[in-house]
mmCIF file of C-alpha atoms and ligand atoms in Angstrom:
data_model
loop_
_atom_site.group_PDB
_atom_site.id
_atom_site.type_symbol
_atom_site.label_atom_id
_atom_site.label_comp_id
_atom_site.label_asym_id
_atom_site.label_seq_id
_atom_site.Cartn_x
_atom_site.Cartn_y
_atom_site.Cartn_z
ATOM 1 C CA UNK F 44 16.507 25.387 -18.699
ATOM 2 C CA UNK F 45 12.799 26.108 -18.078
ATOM 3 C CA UNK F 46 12.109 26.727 -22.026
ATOM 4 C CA UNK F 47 14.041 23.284 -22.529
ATOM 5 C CA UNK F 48 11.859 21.282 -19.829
ATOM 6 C CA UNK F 49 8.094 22.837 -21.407
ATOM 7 C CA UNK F 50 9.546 21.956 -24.869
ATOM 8 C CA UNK F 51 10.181 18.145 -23.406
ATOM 9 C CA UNK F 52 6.302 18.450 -22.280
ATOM 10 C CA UNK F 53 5.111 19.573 -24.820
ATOM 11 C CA UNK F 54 6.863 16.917 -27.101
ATOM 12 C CA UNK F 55 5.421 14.124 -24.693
ATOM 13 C CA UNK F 56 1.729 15.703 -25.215
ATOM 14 C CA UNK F 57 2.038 15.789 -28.591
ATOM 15 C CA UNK F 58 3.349 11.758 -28.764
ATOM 16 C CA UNK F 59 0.564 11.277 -25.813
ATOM 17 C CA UNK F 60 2.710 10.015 -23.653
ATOM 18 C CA UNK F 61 2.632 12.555 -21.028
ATOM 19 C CA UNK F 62 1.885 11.726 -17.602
ATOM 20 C CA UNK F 63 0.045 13.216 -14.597
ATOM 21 C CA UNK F 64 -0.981 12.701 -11.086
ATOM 22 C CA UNK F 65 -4.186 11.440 -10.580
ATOM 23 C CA UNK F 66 -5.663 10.035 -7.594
ATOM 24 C CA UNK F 67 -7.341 6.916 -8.438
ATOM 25 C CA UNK F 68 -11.442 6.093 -8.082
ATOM 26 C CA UNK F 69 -13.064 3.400 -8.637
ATOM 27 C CA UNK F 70 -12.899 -0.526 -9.125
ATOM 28 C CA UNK F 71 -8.715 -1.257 -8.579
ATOM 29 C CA UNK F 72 -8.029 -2.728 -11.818
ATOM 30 C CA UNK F 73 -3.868 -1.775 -11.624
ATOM 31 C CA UNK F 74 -3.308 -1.930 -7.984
ATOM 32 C CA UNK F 75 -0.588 -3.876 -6.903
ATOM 33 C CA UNK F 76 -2.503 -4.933 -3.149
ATOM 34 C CA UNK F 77 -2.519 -8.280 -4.829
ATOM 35 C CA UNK F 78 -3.650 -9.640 -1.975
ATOM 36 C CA UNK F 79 -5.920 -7.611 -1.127
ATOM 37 C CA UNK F 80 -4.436 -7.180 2.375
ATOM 38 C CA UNK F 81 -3.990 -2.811 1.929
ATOM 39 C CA UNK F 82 -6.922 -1.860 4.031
ATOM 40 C CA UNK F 83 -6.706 -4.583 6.645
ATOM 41 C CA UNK F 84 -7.472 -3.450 10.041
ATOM 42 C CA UNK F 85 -4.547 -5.646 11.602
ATOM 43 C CA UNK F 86 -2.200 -3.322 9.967
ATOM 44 C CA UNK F 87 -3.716 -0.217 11.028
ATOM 45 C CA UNK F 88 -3.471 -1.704 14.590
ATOM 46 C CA UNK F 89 0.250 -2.698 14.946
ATOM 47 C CA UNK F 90 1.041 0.780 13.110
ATOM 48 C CA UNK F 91 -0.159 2.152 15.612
ATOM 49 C CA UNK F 92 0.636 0.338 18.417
ATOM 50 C CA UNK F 93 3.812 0.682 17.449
ATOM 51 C CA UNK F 94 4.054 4.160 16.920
ATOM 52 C CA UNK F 95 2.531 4.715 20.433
ATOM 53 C CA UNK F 96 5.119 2.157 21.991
ATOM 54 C CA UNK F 97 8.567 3.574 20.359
ATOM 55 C CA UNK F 98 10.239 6.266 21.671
ATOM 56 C CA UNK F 99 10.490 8.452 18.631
ATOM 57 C CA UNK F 100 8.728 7.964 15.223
ATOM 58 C CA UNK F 101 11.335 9.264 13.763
ATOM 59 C CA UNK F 102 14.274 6.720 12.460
ATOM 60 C CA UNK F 103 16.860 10.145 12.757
ATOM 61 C CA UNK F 104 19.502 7.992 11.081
ATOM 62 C CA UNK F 105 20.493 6.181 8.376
ATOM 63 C CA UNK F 106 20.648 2.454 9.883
ATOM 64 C CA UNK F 107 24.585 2.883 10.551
ATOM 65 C CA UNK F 108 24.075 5.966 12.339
ATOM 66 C CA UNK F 109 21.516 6.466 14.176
ATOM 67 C CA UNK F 110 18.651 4.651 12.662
ATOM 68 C CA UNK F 111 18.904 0.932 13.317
ATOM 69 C CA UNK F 112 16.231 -0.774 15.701
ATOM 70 C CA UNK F 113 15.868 -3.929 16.830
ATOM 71 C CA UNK F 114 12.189 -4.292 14.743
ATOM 72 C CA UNK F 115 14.713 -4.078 11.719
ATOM 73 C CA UNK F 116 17.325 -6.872 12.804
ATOM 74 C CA UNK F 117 14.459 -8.793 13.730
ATOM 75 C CA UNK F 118 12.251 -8.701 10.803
ATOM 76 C CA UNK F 119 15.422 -9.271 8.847
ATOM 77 C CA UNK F 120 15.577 -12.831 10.134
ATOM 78 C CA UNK F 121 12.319 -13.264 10.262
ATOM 79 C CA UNK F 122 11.827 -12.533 6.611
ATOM 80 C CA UNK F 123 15.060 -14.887 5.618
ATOM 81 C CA UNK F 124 13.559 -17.910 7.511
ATOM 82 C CA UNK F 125 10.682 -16.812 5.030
ATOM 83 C CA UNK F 126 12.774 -16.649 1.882
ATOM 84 C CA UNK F 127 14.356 -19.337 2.783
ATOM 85 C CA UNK F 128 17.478 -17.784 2.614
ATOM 86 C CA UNK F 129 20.667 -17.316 4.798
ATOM 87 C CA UNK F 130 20.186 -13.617 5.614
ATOM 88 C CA UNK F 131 18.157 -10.701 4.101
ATOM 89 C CA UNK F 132 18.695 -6.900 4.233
ATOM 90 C CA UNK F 133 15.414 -4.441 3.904
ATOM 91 C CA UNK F 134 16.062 -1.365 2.081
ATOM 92 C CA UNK F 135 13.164 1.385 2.162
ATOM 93 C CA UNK F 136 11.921 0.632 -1.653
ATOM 94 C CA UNK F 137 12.331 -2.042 -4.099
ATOM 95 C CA UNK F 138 13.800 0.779 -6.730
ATOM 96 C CA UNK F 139 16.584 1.629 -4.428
ATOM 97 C CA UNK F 140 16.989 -2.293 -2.832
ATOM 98 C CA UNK F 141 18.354 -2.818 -6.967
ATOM 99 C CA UNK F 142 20.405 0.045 -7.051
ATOM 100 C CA UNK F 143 21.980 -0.374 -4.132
ATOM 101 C CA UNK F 144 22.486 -3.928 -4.787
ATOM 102 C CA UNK F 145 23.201 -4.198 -8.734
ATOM 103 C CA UNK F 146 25.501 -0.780 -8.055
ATOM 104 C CA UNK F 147 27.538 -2.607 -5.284
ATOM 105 C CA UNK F 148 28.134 -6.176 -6.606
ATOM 106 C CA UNK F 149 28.808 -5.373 -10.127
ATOM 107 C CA UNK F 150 32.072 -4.540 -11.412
ATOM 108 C CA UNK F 151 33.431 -3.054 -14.700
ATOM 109 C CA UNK F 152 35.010 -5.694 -15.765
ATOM 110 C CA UNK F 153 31.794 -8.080 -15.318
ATOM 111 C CA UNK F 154 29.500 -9.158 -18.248
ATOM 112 C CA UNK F 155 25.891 -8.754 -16.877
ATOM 113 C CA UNK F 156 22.951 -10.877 -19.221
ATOM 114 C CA UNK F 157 19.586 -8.415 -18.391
ATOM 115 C CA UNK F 158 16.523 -9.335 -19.832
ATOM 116 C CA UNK F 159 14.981 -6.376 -22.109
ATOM 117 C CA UNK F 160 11.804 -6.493 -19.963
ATOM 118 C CA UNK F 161 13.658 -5.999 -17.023
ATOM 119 C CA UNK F 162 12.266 -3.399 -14.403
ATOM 120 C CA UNK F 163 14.244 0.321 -14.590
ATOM 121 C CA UNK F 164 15.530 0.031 -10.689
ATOM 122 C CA UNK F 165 16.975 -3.351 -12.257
ATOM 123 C CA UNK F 166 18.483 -1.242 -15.533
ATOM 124 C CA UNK F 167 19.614 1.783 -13.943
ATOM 125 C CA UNK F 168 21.489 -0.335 -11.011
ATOM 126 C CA UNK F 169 23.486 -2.161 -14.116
ATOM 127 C CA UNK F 170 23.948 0.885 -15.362
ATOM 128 C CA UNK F 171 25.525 2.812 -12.556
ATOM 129 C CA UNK F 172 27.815 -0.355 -11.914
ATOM 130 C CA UNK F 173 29.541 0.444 -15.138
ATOM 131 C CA UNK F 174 29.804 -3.194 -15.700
ATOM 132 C CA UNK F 175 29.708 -4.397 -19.466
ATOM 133 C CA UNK F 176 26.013 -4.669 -20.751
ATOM 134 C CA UNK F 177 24.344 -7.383 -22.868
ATOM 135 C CA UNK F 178 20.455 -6.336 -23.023
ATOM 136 C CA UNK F 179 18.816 -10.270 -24.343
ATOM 137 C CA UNK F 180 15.507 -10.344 -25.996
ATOM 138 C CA UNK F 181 12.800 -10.751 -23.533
ATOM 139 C CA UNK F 182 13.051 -14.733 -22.418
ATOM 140 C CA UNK F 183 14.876 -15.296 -25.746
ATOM 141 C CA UNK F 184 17.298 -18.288 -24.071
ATOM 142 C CA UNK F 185 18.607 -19.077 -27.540
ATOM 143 C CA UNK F 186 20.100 -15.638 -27.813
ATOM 144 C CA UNK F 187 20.953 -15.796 -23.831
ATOM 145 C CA UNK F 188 23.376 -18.865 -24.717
ATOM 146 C CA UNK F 189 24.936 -17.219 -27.747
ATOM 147 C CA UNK F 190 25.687 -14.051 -25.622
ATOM 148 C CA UNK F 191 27.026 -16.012 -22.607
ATOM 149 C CA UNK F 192 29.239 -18.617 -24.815
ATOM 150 C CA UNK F 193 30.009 -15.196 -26.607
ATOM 151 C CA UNK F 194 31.600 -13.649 -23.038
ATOM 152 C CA UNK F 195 35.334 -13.130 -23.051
ATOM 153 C CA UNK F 196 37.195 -11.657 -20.500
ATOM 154 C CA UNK F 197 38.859 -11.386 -16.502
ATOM 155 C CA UNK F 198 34.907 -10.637 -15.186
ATOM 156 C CA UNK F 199 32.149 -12.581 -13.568
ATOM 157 C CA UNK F 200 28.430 -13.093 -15.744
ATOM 158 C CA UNK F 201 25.498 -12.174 -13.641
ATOM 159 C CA UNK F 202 22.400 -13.009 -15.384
ATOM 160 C CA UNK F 203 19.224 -11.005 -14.051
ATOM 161 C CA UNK F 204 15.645 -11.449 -14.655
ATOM 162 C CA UNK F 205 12.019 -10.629 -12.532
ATOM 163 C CA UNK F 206 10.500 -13.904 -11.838
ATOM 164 C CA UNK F 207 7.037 -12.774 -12.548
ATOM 165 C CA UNK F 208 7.382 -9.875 -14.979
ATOM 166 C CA UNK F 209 5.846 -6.561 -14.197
ATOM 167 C CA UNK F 210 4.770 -5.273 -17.616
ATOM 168 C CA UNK F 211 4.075 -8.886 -19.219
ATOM 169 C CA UNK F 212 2.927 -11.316 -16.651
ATOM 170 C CA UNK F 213 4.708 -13.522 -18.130
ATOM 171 C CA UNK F 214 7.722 -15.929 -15.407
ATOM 172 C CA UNK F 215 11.515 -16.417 -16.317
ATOM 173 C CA UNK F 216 11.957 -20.165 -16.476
ATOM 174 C CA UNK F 217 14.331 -20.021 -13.740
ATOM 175 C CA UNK F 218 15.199 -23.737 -14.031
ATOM 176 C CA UNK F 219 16.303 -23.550 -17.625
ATOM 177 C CA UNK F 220 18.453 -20.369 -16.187
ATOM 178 C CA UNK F 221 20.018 -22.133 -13.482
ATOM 179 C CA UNK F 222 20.916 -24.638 -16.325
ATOM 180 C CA UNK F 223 22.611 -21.953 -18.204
ATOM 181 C CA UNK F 224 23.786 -21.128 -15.558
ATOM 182 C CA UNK F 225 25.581 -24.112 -14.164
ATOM 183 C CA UNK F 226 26.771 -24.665 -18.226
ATOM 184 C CA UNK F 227 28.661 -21.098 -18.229
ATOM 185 C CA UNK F 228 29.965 -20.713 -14.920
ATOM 186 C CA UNK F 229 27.376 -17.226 -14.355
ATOM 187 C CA UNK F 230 25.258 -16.427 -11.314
ATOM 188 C CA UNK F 231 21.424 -15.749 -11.163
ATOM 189 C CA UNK F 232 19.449 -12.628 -9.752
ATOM 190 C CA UNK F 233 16.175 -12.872 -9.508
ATOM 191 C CA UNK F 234 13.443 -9.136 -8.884
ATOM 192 C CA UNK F 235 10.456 -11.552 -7.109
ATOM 193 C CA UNK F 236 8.682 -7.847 -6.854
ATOM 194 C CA UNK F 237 5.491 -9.614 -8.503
ATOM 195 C CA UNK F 238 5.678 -13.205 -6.832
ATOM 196 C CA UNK F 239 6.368 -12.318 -3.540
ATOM 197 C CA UNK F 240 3.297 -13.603 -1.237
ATOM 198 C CA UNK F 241 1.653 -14.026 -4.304
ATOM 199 C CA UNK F 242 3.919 -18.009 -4.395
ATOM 200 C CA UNK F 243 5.477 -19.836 -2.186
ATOM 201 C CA UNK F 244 9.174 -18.233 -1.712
ATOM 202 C CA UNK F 245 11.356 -21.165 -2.981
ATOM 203 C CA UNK F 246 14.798 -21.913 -1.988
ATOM 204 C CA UNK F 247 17.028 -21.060 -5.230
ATOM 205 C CA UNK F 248 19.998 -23.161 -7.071
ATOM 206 C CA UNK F 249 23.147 -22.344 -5.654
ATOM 207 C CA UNK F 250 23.493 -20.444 -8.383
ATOM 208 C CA UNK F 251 21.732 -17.375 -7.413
ATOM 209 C CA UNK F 252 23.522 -15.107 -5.741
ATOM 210 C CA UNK F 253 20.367 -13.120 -5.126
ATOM 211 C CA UNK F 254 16.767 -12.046 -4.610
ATOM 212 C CA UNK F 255 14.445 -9.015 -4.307
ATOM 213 C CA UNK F 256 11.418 -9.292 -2.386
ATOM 214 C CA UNK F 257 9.431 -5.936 -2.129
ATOM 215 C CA UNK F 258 6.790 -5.128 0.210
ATOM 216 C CA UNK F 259 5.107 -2.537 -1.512
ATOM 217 C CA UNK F 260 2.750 -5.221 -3.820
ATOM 218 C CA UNK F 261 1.096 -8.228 -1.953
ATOM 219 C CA UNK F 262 2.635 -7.625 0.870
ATOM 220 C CA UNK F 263 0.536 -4.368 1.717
ATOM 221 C CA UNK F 264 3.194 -2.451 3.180
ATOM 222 C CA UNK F 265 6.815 -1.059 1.822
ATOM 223 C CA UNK F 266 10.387 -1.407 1.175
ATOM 224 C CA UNK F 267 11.861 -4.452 -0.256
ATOM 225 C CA UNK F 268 14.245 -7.091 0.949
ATOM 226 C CA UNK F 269 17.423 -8.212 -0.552
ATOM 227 C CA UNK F 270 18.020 -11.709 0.395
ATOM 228 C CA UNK F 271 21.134 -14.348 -0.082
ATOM 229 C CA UNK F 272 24.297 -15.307 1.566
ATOM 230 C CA UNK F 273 25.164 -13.810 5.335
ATOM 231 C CA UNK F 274 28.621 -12.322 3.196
ATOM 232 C CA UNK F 275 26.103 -11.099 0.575
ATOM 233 C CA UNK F 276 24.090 -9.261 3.143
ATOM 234 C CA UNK F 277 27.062 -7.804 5.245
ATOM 235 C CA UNK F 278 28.384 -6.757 2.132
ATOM 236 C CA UNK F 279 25.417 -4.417 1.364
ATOM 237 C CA UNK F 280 25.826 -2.985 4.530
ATOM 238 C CA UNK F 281 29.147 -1.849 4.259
ATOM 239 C CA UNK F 282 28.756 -1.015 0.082
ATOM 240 C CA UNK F 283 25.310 -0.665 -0.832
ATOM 241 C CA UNK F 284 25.154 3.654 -1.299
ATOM 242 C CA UNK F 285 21.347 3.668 -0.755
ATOM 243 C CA UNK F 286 21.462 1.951 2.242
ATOM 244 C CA UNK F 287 24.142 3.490 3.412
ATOM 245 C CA UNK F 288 23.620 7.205 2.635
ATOM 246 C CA UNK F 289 19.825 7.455 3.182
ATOM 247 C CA UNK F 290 17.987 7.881 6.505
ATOM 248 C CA UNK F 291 15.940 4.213 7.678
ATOM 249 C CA UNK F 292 11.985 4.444 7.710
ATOM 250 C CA UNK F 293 11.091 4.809 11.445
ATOM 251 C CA UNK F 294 10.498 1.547 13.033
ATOM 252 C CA UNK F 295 7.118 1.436 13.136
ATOM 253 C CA UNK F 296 7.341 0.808 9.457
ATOM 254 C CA UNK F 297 9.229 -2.139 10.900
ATOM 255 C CA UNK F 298 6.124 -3.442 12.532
ATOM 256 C CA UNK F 299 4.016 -3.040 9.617
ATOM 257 C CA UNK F 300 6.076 -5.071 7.479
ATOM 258 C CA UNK F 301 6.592 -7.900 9.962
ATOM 259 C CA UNK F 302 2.546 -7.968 10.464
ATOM 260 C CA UNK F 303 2.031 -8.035 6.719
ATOM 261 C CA UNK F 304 4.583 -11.375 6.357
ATOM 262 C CA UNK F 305 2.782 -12.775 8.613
ATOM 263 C CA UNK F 306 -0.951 -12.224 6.983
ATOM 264 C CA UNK F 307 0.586 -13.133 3.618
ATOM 265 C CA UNK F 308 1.336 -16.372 5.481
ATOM 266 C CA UNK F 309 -1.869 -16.964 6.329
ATOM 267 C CA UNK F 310 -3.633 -15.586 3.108
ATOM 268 C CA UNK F 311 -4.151 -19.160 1.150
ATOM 269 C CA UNK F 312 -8.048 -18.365 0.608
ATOM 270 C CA UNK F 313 -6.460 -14.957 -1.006
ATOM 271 C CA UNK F 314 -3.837 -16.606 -3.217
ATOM 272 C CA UNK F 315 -6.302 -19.648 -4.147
ATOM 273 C CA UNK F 316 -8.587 -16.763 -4.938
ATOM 274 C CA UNK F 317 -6.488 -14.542 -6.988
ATOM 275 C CA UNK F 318 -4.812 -17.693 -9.000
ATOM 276 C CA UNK F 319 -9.132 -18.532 -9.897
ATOM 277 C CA UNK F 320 -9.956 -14.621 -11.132
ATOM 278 C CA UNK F 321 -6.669 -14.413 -12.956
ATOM 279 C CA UNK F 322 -7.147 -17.578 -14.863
ATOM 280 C CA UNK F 323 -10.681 -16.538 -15.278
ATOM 281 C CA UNK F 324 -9.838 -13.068 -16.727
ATOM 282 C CA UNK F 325 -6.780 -14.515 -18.764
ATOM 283 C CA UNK F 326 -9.554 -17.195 -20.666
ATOM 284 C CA UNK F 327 -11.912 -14.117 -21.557
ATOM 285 C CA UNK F 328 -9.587 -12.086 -22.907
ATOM 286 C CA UNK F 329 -8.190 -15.181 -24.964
ATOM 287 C CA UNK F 330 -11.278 -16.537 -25.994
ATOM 288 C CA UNK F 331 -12.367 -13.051 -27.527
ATOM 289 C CA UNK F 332 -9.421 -13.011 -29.621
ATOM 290 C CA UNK F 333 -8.092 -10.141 -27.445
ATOM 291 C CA UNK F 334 -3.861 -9.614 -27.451
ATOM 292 C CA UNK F 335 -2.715 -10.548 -23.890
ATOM 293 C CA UNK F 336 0.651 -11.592 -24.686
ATOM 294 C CA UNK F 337 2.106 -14.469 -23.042
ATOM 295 C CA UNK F 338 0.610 -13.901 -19.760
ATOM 296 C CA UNK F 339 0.425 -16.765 -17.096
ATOM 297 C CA UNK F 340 -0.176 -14.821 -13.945
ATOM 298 C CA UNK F 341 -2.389 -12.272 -11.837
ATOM 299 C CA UNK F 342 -0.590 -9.315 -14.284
ATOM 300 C CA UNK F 343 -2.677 -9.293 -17.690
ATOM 301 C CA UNK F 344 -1.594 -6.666 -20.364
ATOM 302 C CA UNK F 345 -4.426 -5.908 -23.024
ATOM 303 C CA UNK F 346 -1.477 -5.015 -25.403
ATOM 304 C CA UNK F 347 -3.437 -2.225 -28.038
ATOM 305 C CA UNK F 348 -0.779 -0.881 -29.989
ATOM 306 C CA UNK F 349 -0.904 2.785 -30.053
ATOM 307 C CA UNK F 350 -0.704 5.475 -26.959
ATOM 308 C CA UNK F 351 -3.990 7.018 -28.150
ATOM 309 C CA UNK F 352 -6.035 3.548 -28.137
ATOM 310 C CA UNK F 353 -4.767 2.816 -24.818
ATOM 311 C CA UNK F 354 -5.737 6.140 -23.083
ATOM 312 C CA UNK F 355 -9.204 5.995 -25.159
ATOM 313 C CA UNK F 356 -9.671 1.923 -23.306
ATOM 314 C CA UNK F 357 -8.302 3.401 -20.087
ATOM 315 C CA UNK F 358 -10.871 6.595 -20.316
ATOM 316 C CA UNK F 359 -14.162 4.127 -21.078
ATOM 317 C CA UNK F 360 -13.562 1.566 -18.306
ATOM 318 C CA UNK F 361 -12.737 4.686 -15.858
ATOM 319 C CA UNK F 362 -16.041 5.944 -17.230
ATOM 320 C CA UNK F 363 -17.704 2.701 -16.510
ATOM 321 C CA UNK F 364 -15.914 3.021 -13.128
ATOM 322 C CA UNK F 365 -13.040 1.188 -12.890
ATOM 323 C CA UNK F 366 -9.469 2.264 -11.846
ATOM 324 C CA UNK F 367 -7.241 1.422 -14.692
ATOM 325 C CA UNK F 368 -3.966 4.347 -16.611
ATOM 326 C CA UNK F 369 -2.780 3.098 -19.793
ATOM 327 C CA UNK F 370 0.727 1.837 -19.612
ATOM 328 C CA UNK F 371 2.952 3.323 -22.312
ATOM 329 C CA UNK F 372 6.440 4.209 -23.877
ATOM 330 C CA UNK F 373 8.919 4.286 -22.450
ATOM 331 C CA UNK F 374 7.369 2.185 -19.638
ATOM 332 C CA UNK F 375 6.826 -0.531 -22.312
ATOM 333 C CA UNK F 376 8.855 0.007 -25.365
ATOM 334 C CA UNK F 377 7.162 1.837 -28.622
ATOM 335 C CA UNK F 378 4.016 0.591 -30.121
ATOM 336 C CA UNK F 379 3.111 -1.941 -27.626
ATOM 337 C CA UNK F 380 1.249 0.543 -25.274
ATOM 338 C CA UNK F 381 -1.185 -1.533 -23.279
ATOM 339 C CA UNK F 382 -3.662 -1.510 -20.261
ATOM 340 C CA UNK F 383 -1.652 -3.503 -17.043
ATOM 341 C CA UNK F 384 -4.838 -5.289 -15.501
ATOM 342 C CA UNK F 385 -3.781 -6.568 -12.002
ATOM 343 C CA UNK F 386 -5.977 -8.758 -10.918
ATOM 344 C CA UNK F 387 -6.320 -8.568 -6.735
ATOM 345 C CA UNK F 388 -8.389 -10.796 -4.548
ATOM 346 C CA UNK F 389 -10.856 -8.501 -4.091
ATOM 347 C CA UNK F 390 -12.426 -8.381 -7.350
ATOM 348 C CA UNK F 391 -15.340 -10.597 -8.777
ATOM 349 C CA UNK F 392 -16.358 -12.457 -11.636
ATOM 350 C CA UNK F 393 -18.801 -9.896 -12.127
ATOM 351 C CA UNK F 394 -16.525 -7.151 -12.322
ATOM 352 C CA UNK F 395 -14.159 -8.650 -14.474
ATOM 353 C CA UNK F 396 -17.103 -9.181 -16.805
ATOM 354 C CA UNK F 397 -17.701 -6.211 -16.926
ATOM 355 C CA UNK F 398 -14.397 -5.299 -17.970
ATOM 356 C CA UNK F 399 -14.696 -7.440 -20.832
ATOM 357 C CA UNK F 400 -18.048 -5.542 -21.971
ATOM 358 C CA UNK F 401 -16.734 -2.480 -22.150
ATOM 359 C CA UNK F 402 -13.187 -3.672 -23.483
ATOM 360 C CA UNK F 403 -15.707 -5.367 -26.193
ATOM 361 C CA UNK F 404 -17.682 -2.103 -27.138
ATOM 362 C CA UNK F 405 -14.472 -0.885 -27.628
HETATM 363 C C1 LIG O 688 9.851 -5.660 -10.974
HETATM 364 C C2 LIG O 688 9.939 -4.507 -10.031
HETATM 365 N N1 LIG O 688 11.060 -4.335 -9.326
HETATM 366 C C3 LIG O 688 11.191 -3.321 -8.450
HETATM 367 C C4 LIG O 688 10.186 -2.411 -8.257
HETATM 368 C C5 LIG O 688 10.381 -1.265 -7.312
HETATM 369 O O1 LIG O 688 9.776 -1.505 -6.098
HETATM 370 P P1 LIG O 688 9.277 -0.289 -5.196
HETATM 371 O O2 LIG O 688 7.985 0.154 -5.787
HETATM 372 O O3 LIG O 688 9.174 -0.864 -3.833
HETATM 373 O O4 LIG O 688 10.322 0.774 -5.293
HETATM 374 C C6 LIG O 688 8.984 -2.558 -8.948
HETATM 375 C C7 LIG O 688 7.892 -1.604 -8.688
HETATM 376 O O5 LIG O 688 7.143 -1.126 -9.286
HETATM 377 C C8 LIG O 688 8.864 -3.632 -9.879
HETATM 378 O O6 LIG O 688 7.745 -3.795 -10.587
#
């Protein structure tokens, strides 16, 4: 087993695509504290006021057992008045708030429409639901209505798609979907990993059954939410493996959550602020004929082609001291191995000008 694994590693050196741990330096460049809101000193208070007013900092349960609080149940409504949905459930990371959710709700006999860009916690919940699989070009809505008017059988059609998405920065025209939609009799899921804080939450068509809101990007903290109908959300509880079977974060975690919805609330300077430098840094890039794809958000992929050109970008602006790891296969699929700039409130003009001199040298 051991001789198999190096020969894996060694076949992932040799295609550059092998990955370490690094601990990043340096001007955030890919850090998802969109917000900027990671380092606020709110946070560190109520964490640990919190931790000093609980009982126990441990949870010692999973939340049917043992580890259930009333932060939880609490934050829970707090964060569906926010959604502006009917009930939400918080699982301890967005990866495992789509597994447990894509795993539950899906059946076999179900046609599910994924969008190729679609996030892996999204891919491998479809495909431990065992339901019938129909991967559509990314935001190719021609080919989405073939497929769906294409869909025989007994089973429901869930079509799912990140609002913002993670790799592209480019958003799922969620109107046109709910269209589709409506026109095919199919439901609507929606990862909001990348939009959430970032936009306004909106209240979704009746068509969409539901939405993931993690906490782990602008909202400077962790987890993610799964939010939708009060039958959706009890549902979860009593199906939903990951949140059944795993121990709950202790509920001082609880506390930091709730005190980061409520400084995304208040962070319009930050949003106004990251919408400006994103639009700023998405012009540059354009206007020097770089490859940026069809980006309309704070996510910006310089898209260079090869594994070896991205690491050799990624190595000069970490020279020039910025924190930025190239993004490549099978993160993004072959040949299209990029940088992932993230643009955060933080940054300045200046900066990001700099990013464009040494992306230019290159
Ligand atoms: C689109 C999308 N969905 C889900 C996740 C998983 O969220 P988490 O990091 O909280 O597990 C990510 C995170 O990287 C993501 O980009």
């Amino acid at each position: 087993m051991l001789d198999r694994m190096a020969a894996a590693l060694a076949g992932l050196r040799d295609a550059d695509q092998y990955r370490s741990l690094i601990n990043p330096s340096g001007i955030a460049l890919s850090s998802n504290d969109y917000l900027g809101l990671a380092s606020h000193p709110r946070l560190k208070e109520i964490v640990s006021q919190a931790a000093m007013e609980d009982a126990r900092v441990a949870s010692t349960g999973s939340r049917l057992l043992t580890g259930n609080h009333e932060r939880w149940e609490q934050l829970e409504v707090e964060f569906a008045r926010f959604a502006r949905a009917e009930a939400a459930l918080y699982f301890p990371s967005g990866y495992l708030a789509n597994v447990g959710l894509l795993s539950s709700i899906l059946k076999p006999q179900d046609t599910v429409f994924s969008d190729a860009a679609n996030h892996a916690s999204l891919i491998d919940g479809i495909r431990l639901s065992g339901a019938r699989r129909v991967i559509f070009p990314h935001l190719d809505l021609d080919y989405l209505e073939e497929a769906l008017r294409g869909a025989s059988g007994q089973g429901e059609r869930i079509i799912v798609v990140e609002s913002i998405f993670s790799m592209e920065g480019d958003r799922a025209p969620l109107r046109d979907l709910a269209a589709l939609c409506g026109r095919f009799d199919a439901y609507l899921i929606i990862d909001e990993a990348h939009a959430t804080g970032v936009e306004t939450a909106h209240e979704r068509s009746g068509c969409v059954l539901a939405r993931v809101h993690t906490c782990g990007k602008a909202m400077a903290s962790m987890g993610a939410f799964v939010v939708g109908s009060q039958t959706l959300r009890e549902f979860l509880v009593n199906h939903a493996r990951p949140f059944i079977f795993s121990t709950a974060l202790p509920p001082y975690c609880a506390a930091h959550v709730r005190e980061s919805l409520r400084l995304v609330i208040e962070a319009e300077t930050q949003r106004t602020r990251l919408w400006e430098l994103s639009k700023y840094l998405r012009a540059r890039f354009r206007d020097a004929g770089m490859n940026i794809g069809a980006s309309e958000s704070h996510i910006i992929p310089l898209i260079v082609g090869s594994n070896q050109n991205a690491l050799r970008h990624a190595g000069a602006l970490s020279a020039a001291g910025f924190a930025i790891r190239a993004i490549r296969p099978p993160t993004v699929p072959a040949g299209s191995a990029r940088l992932r700039f993230s643009v955060n409130a933080n940054l300045s003009t200046l900066d990001l000008d700099r990013v464009l001199d040494v992306v230019s040298a290159i």
